[in-house]
Amino acid sequence: SQTIHQWPATLVQPVGSPLSLECTVEGTSNPNLYWYRQAAGRGLQLLFYSVGIGQISSEVPQNLSASRPQDRQFILSSKKLLLSDSGFYLCARQGVDTIYFGEGSWLTVV
Amino acid sequence: DAKTTQPTSMDCAEGRAANLPCNHSTISGNEYVYWYRQIHSQGPQYIIHGLKNNETNEMASLIITEDRKSSTLILPHATLRDTAVYYCIVRVARSSNTGKLIFGQGTTLQVKP
């Protein structure tokens, strides 16, 4: 089966602290990978996508960055978190004809 | 990718069919209609997609108008567990570069006992 693992599932971080959210994918090679964010009460916003190792495209200017050090690993990072970075972060991968999502990581910046 | 328009919210009685409309008047010839749903605090779940013909799977049916400018997702026998936000998205199925999904606000479906 093709599975998406995200961790941590829940995270509470102080303002100004760093962030690292990890996503790994099983059962597929060279997938397109995506990071989405959902702020409280709002829709899903595409943040980054990657078509291969080291290839990152940013969809919106922001305080976050992404990296893809390995084919099946996608990392979302920040050097200094802002309150506005709070939200539900979802990793996704391209399937044959659609996109599949992980279970998400809840980030609360306090 | 073309933009979609959906009602903000809908109610449905348990056991009845839920019909969720979507307008996509600017859809291109190579764009598919996709439906996802998101149950609270979970990742979006793929439901169904189609290009021109009506489609049916174990979860739902998708009815696409002949001019492809609108579609309807049908949950034939809604249950309380179908309460979720339903997203209608149009995109190229096999994009030459990214295949990314652009989500709108979706329709919040409330299934009531």
Coordinates of C-alpha atoms in Angstrom, one line a residue:
Chain A
S1 CA 0.0 0.0 0.0
Q2 CA 1.1 3.5 -0.5
T3 CA 1.2 5.3 2.8
I4 CA 2.0 8.8 4.0
H5 CA 3.5 9.3 7.4
Q6 CA 3.6 12.6 9.1
W7 CA 5.1 13.6 12.5
P8 CA 4.7 14.9 14.9
A9 CA 0.9 14.7 14.9
T10 CA 0.6 17.6 17.4
L11 CA 3.0 20.3 18.3
V12 CA 2.9 23.3 20.6
Q13 CA 5.8 25.7 20.0
P14 CA 6.6 29.2 21.4
V15 CA 6.9 32.2 19.1
G16 CA 10.4 32.5 17.7
S17 CA 11.3 28.9 18.0
P18 CA 12.3 26.6 15.1
L19 CA 10.0 24.1 13.4
S20 CA 10.5 20.8 11.6
L21 CA 7.6 18.8 10.3
E22 CA 8.5 15.5 8.6
C23 CA 6.7 13.6 5.9
T24 CA 7.7 10.2 4.5
V25 CA 6.0 8.3 1.8
E26 CA 6.0 4.5 1.3
G27 CA 5.3 2.3 -1.7
T28 CA 6.1 4.7 -4.5
S29 CA 9.2 6.2 -6.1
N30 CA 9.8 9.7 -7.3
P31 CA 6.4 11.0 -6.3
N32 CA 5.3 14.6 -6.5
L33 CA 5.0 15.8 -2.9
Y34 CA 3.0 18.7 -1.4
W35 CA 2.7 20.7 1.8
Y36 CA -0.7 22.3 2.5
R37 CA -1.8 24.4 5.5
Q38 CA -5.2 24.9 6.9
A39 CA -5.6 27.8 9.3
A40 CA -8.5 27.6 11.8
G41 CA -11.8 28.0 10.0
R42 CA -10.2 28.4 6.6
G43 CA -9.6 26.3 3.5
L44 CA -6.6 24.4 2.4
Q45 CA -3.7 26.4 1.0
L46 CA -0.9 24.9 -1.0
L47 CA 2.4 26.0 0.4
F48 CA 5.1 24.0 -1.4
Y49 CA 5.4 21.2 -4.0
S50 CA 8.3 19.1 -5.1
V51 CA 8.8 17.1 -8.2
G52 CA 12.0 15.5 -7.1
I53 CA 15.0 15.5 -4.7
G54 CA 16.2 19.0 -4.0
Q55 CA 13.4 20.5 -6.2
I56 CA 11.1 22.8 -4.3
S57 CA 8.5 25.3 -5.5
S58 CA 6.9 27.8 -3.2
E59 CA 3.3 28.8 -3.9
V60 CA 3.1 31.7 -1.4
P61 CA 5.6 34.0 0.3
Q62 CA 5.8 33.1 3.9
N63 CA 7.9 32.3 7.0
L64 CA 8.3 28.7 6.1
S65 CA 10.6 26.6 3.9
A66 CA 10.6 23.1 2.6
S67 CA 13.3 20.6 1.7
R68 CA 13.4 17.2 0.0
P69 CA 16.6 15.5 1.0
Q70 CA 15.5 12.1 -0.1
D71 CA 13.1 10.8 -2.7
R72 CA 10.4 9.9 -0.2
Q73 CA 11.1 12.5 2.4
F74 CA 9.6 16.0 2.5
I75 CA 10.3 18.4 5.4
L76 CA 8.6 21.7 6.3
S77 CA 10.7 24.1 8.4
S78 CA 10.9 27.4 10.0
K79 CA 13.8 29.2 11.7
K80 CA 11.5 31.4 13.8
L81 CA 7.8 30.7 14.2
L82 CA 5.1 33.4 14.1
L83 CA 1.7 33.2 15.8
S84 CA 0.2 33.2 12.3
D85 CA 2.0 29.9 11.5
S86 CA -0.5 28.0 13.7
G87 CA -2.6 25.6 11.7
F88 CA -3.1 22.1 10.4
Y89 CA -0.3 21.0 8.1
L90 CA -0.9 18.3 5.5
C91 CA 1.6 16.4 3.4
A92 CA 0.3 14.9 0.2
R93 CA 1.6 12.8 -2.7
Q94 CA 0.6 12.5 -6.3
G95 CA -1.1 9.2 -7.2
V96 CA -1.9 7.8 -10.6
D97 CA -4.8 10.1 -11.2
T98 CA -5.3 12.0 -8.0
I99 CA -3.6 13.2 -4.8
Y100 CA -3.6 11.5 -1.5
F101 CA -3.2 13.2 1.9
G102 CA -1.6 12.2 5.2
E103 CA -3.4 12.6 8.5
G104 CA -1.9 16.0 9.2
S105 CA 0.1 17.7 11.9
W106 CA -1.5 20.2 14.2
L107 CA 0.8 23.2 15.1
T108 CA -0.1 25.7 17.8
V109 CA 2.3 28.6 18.2
V110 CA 2.0 30.3 21.6
Chain B
D1 CA -6.7 25.4 -13.1
A2 CA -10.3 26.5 -13.4
K3 CA -12.2 28.0 -10.4
T4 CA -15.2 26.3 -8.9
T5 CA -18.3 27.6 -7.0
Q6 CA -20.1 25.6 -4.4
P7 CA -22.8 26.5 -1.8
T8 CA -21.3 27.2 1.6
S9 CA -23.5 24.7 3.4
M10 CA -26.2 22.1 3.0
D11 CA -28.3 19.8 5.2
C12 CA -29.4 16.3 4.5
A13 CA -31.6 13.8 6.4
E14 CA -29.9 10.6 7.3
G15 CA -30.7 7.8 4.8
R16 CA -31.6 10.2 2.1
A17 CA -29.6 11.1 -1.0
A18 CA -27.2 14.1 -0.6
N19 CA -26.8 16.1 -3.9
L20 CA -23.9 18.5 -3.8
P21 CA -23.7 20.9 -6.7
C22 CA -20.6 22.5 -8.2
N23 CA -20.2 25.1 -10.9
H24 CA -17.1 25.2 -13.1
S25 CA -18.0 27.3 -16.1
T26 CA -14.4 28.0 -17.1
I27 CA -13.3 24.4 -17.2
S28 CA -10.9 23.5 -20.0
G29 CA -11.2 20.5 -22.2
N30 CA -8.4 18.6 -20.5
E31 CA -9.5 19.3 -17.0
Y32 CA -11.1 16.7 -14.8
V33 CA -13.7 17.3 -12.0
Y34 CA -12.5 15.9 -8.7
W35 CA -14.3 15.6 -5.4
Y36 CA -12.7 15.3 -2.0
R37 CA -14.1 15.5 1.5
Q38 CA -12.6 16.5 4.8
I39 CA -14.0 15.2 8.1
H40 CA -13.0 17.5 11.0
S41 CA -9.4 17.2 12.0
Q42 CA -8.5 14.7 9.3
G43 CA -6.7 14.9 6.0
P44 CA -8.9 15.3 2.8
Q45 CA -10.2 12.0 1.4
Y46 CA -10.5 11.4 -2.3
I47 CA -14.0 10.5 -3.4
I48 CA -14.3 10.4 -7.1
H49 CA -13.3 12.1 -10.4
G50 CA -14.5 12.3 -14.0
L51 CA -14.0 14.0 -17.3
K52 CA -17.2 13.9 -19.3
N53 CA -19.1 10.8 -18.5
N54 CA -21.0 10.1 -15.3
E55 CA -19.0 8.1 -12.8
T56 CA -19.9 5.8 -9.9
N57 CA -17.9 4.1 -7.3
E58 CA -18.5 2.6 -3.8
M59 CA -18.7 6.0 -2.2
A60 CA -20.6 8.2 -4.6
S61 CA -21.8 9.1 -8.1
L62 CA -20.6 12.0 -10.1
I63 CA -23.0 13.6 -12.6
I64 CA -21.4 16.0 -15.1
T65 CA -23.5 18.1 -17.4
E66 CA -23.1 17.8 -21.1
D67 CA -21.5 21.2 -21.4
R68 CA -19.2 20.3 -18.5
K69 CA -19.9 23.6 -16.8
S70 CA -21.4 22.0 -13.7
S71 CA -21.5 18.8 -11.8
T72 CA -23.3 17.1 -8.9
L73 CA -21.8 14.7 -6.4
I74 CA -24.4 12.3 -5.1
L75 CA -24.2 10.3 -1.9
P76 CA -27.0 7.9 -2.3
H77 CA -27.8 7.1 1.3
A78 CA -26.2 9.7 3.5
T79 CA -25.1 8.7 7.0
L80 CA -24.1 10.7 10.0
R81 CA -20.5 9.8 9.2
D82 CA -20.8 11.7 5.9
T83 CA -20.9 15.0 7.7
A84 CA -17.9 16.8 6.3
V85 CA -16.7 19.6 4.1
Y86 CA -16.9 18.6 0.4
Y87 CA -14.5 20.1 -2.1
C88 CA -15.0 20.2 -5.8
I89 CA -11.8 20.8 -7.8
V90 CA -11.0 20.9 -11.4
R91 CA -7.5 20.1 -12.7
V92 CA -5.6 18.3 -15.3
A93 CA -5.3 14.7 -14.2
R94 CA -1.8 14.2 -15.4
S95 CA -0.3 17.6 -15.3
S96 CA 2.9 18.0 -17.3
N97 CA 4.6 19.4 -14.2
T98 CA 3.0 19.5 -10.9
G99 CA -0.6 18.1 -10.7
K100 CA -1.3 20.3 -7.7
L101 CA -4.8 20.7 -6.3
I102 CA -6.2 24.2 -5.6
F103 CA -8.9 24.0 -2.9
G104 CA -11.8 26.4 -2.6
Q105 CA -14.0 26.8 0.5
G106 CA -16.1 23.7 -0.2
T107 CA -19.6 22.8 1.0
T108 CA -20.2 21.9 4.6
L109 CA -22.6 19.0 4.5
Q110 CA -24.5 18.4 7.7
V111 CA -26.3 15.0 7.9
K112 CA -29.1 15.1 10.5
P113 CA -30.8 12.2 12.2

